[in-house]
Amino acid sequence: METRLEGVGTLLDQQEVRGAQIAVEVVALMASPVHSYDGNPQDGPLPDPRPVGRQSIEVRAGLGIVGDRYFGADVRRRTAVTLMDAASLDHVQEELHLTEPIDPLRTRRNITLRGYAMDRLAAGRGPGNDRRLGKQFSLDTGSGPVAFQALAPASPCAWMDVGLHPGAFQALRSRGGIRALPLSSGTVSIGAGQLQIFGS
């Protein structure tokens, strides 16, 4: 539960202003040379040539994730990495009354972590419909921090009804994660990590 302070928002907001570290857990990493969710969802996904799950990924500043479909691609150069909160998949499971947890890899998001609502970091519209810039943040899973600039939301699409479960498209509205530009190079691994958010 967030504790609201008079005139200054929430305690978590104050942590963000100071760039405080937030404990998170990276639960899934995905990299694939294939854009599997392409074309008409009714035709089904394109097959991956090999398993997409990774124990670690190599991130390159301004380029994306080594071995991923968007690495160095001009069309996605500024939004080459996608990150998602695992709690969003918990929400889908609850909303759709599913008995089994959803495999995060099926979302095709590159980094799924637990411990922070990543959707909060995306660019969007603030009070008065003013444009709000996405936040800068870093993620350190033991090999040093990798910095990112959060940009647009990674909005869900109709493929979620195919890749996850019918109804997942609607259940993931405003919970699909974010697209981000890597600002520095480094390694992100499965396991415990520290998320650091900069700016108010």
CSV table of N, CA and C in Angstrom, one decimal, residues 28-30 35-37 52 69 82-86 88-89 92 102-112 154-157 159-160 162-165 168 172 175-177 179:
chain,number,residue,atom,x,y,z
A,28,ALA,N,12.1,-13.5,-16.3
A,28,ALA,CA,12.1,-14.0,-17.7
A,28,ALA,C,12.9,-13.0,-18.6
A,29,LEU,N,13.7,-13.6,-19.5
A,29,LEU,CA,14.4,-12.8,-20.5
A,29,LEU,C,14.2,-13.5,-21.9
A,30,MET,N,13.9,-12.7,-22.9
A,30,MET,CA,13.6,-13.3,-24.2
A,30,MET,C,14.3,-12.5,-25.3
A,35,HIS,N,10.3,-12.3,-35.7
A,35,HIS,CA,9.2,-11.5,-35.2
A,35,HIS,C,8.0,-12.5,-35.3
A,36,SER,N,7.8,-13.3,-34.3
A,36,SER,CA,6.8,-14.4,-34.4
A,36,SER,C,5.4,-13.9,-34.5
A,37,TYR,N,5.1,-12.8,-33.8
A,37,TYR,CA,3.7,-12.3,-33.8
A,37,TYR,C,3.6,-11.2,-34.9
A,52,VAL,N,13.5,-19.3,-27.0
A,52,VAL,CA,13.7,-17.9,-26.9
A,52,VAL,C,14.1,-17.4,-25.5
A,69,ARG,N,15.3,-9.7,-32.6
A,69,ARG,CA,14.8,-9.3,-33.9
A,69,ARG,C,14.9,-7.8,-34.2
A,82,THR,N,11.8,-4.2,-24.7
A,82,THR,CA,10.5,-4.1,-24.0
A,82,THR,C,10.6,-4.7,-22.7
A,83,LEU,N,10.0,-4.1,-21.7
A,83,LEU,CA,10.0,-4.5,-20.3
A,83,LEU,C,8.6,-4.6,-19.7
A,84,MET,N,8.4,-5.5,-18.9
A,84,MET,CA,7.0,-5.8,-18.4
A,84,MET,C,7.1,-6.2,-16.9
A,85,ASP,N,6.0,-5.8,-16.2
A,85,ASP,CA,5.9,-6.2,-14.8
A,85,ASP,C,5.1,-7.6,-14.7
A,86,ALA,N,5.7,-8.6,-14.1
A,86,ALA,CA,5.1,-9.9,-14.0
A,86,ALA,C,3.7,-9.8,-13.3
A,88,SER,N,1.4,-7.9,-14.1
A,88,SER,CA,0.4,-7.8,-15.1
A,88,SER,C,-0.1,-9.2,-15.6
A,89,LEU,N,0.7,-10.2,-15.6
A,89,LEU,CA,0.3,-11.5,-16.0
A,89,LEU,C,-0.5,-12.2,-14.8
A,92,VAL,N,-3.9,-10.9,-15.5
A,92,VAL,CA,-4.6,-11.6,-16.6
A,92,VAL,C,-5.1,-13.0,-16.1
A,102,ILE,N,0.7,-17.8,-16.4
A,102,ILE,CA,1.1,-17.5,-17.8
A,102,ILE,C,2.6,-17.4,-18.0
A,103,ASP,N,3.1,-18.1,-19.0
A,103,ASP,CA,4.6,-18.1,-19.2
A,103,ASP,C,4.9,-16.7,-19.8
A,104,PRO,N,5.8,-15.9,-19.1
A,104,PRO,CA,6.1,-14.6,-19.6
A,104,PRO,C,6.7,-14.5,-21.0
A,105,LEU,N,7.3,-15.6,-21.4
A,105,LEU,CA,8.0,-15.6,-22.7
A,105,LEU,C,6.9,-15.5,-23.8
A,106,ARG,N,5.7,-15.9,-23.5
A,106,ARG,CA,4.7,-15.9,-24.6
A,106,ARG,C,4.2,-14.5,-24.9
A,107,THR,N,4.5,-13.5,-24.0
A,107,THR,CA,4.2,-12.1,-24.3
A,107,THR,C,5.2,-11.5,-25.3
A,108,ARG,N,6.3,-12.1,-25.5
A,108,ARG,CA,7.4,-11.7,-26.4
A,108,ARG,C,8.0,-10.4,-25.8
A,109,ARG,N,7.8,-10.1,-24.6
A,109,ARG,CA,8.5,-8.9,-24.0
A,109,ARG,C,9.9,-9.4,-23.6
A,110,ASN,N,10.9,-8.5,-23.8
A,110,ASN,CA,12.3,-9.0,-23.6
A,110,ASN,C,12.7,-9.2,-22.2
A,111,ILE,N,12.2,-8.3,-21.3
A,111,ILE,CA,12.5,-8.4,-19.9
A,111,ILE,C,11.2,-8.4,-19.0
A,112,THR,N,11.0,-9.4,-18.3
A,112,THR,CA,9.9,-9.4,-17.4
A,112,THR,C,10.4,-9.5,-15.9
A,154,ALA,N,4.3,-0.3,-24.3
A,154,ALA,CA,4.2,-1.5,-25.2
A,154,ALA,C,2.8,-2.0,-25.1
A,155,SER,N,2.0,-1.3,-25.9
A,155,SER,CA,0.5,-1.6,-25.8
A,155,SER,C,0.3,-3.1,-26.3
A,156,PRO,N,-0.6,-3.8,-25.7
A,156,PRO,CA,-1.0,-5.1,-26.1
A,156,PRO,C,-1.7,-5.1,-27.5
A,157,CYS,N,-1.7,-6.2,-28.2
A,157,CYS,CA,-2.4,-6.3,-29.5
A,157,CYS,C,-3.2,-7.5,-29.5
A,159,TRP,N,-2.7,-10.2,-30.9
A,159,TRP,CA,-1.9,-11.4,-30.7
A,159,TRP,C,-1.9,-12.0,-29.3
A,160,MET,N,-2.2,-11.1,-28.3
A,160,MET,CA,-2.2,-11.6,-27.0
A,160,MET,C,-3.3,-12.7,-26.8
A,162,VAL,N,-4.1,-14.8,-28.9
A,162,VAL,CA,-3.5,-16.1,-29.5
A,162,VAL,C,-2.4,-16.6,-28.7
A,163,GLY,N,-1.4,-15.8,-28.3
A,163,GLY,CA,-0.2,-16.2,-27.7
A,163,GLY,C,-0.4,-16.5,-26.2
A,164,LEU,N,-1.4,-15.9,-25.5
A,164,LEU,CA,-1.6,-16.1,-24.1
A,164,LEU,C,-2.9,-16.9,-23.9
A,165,HIS,N,-4.0,-16.2,-24.1
A,165,HIS,CA,-5.3,-16.8,-23.9
A,165,HIS,C,-6.4,-15.9,-24.4
A,168,ALA,N,-7.0,-12.1,-23.2
A,168,ALA,CA,-5.7,-11.4,-22.7
A,168,ALA,C,-5.5,-10.0,-23.2
A,172,LEU,N,-4.9,-7.0,-20.6
A,172,LEU,CA,-3.6,-6.3,-20.6
A,172,LEU,C,-3.6,-4.8,-20.9
A,175,ARG,N,-1.4,-2.3,-19.2
A,175,ARG,CA,-0.5,-3.2,-18.4
A,175,ARG,C,0.5,-3.9,-19.3
A,176,GLY,N,0.6,-3.5,-20.5
A,176,GLY,CA,1.5,-4.2,-21.4
A,176,GLY,C,3.0,-4.0,-21.3
A,177,GLY,N,3.4,-3.1,-20.4
A,177,GLY,CA,4.8,-2.8,-20.3
A,177,GLY,C,5.2,-1.6,-21.0
A,179,ARG,N,8.3,0.3,-23.9
A,179,ARG,CA,9.4,0.2,-24.9
A,179,ARG,C,10.4,1.2,-24.4
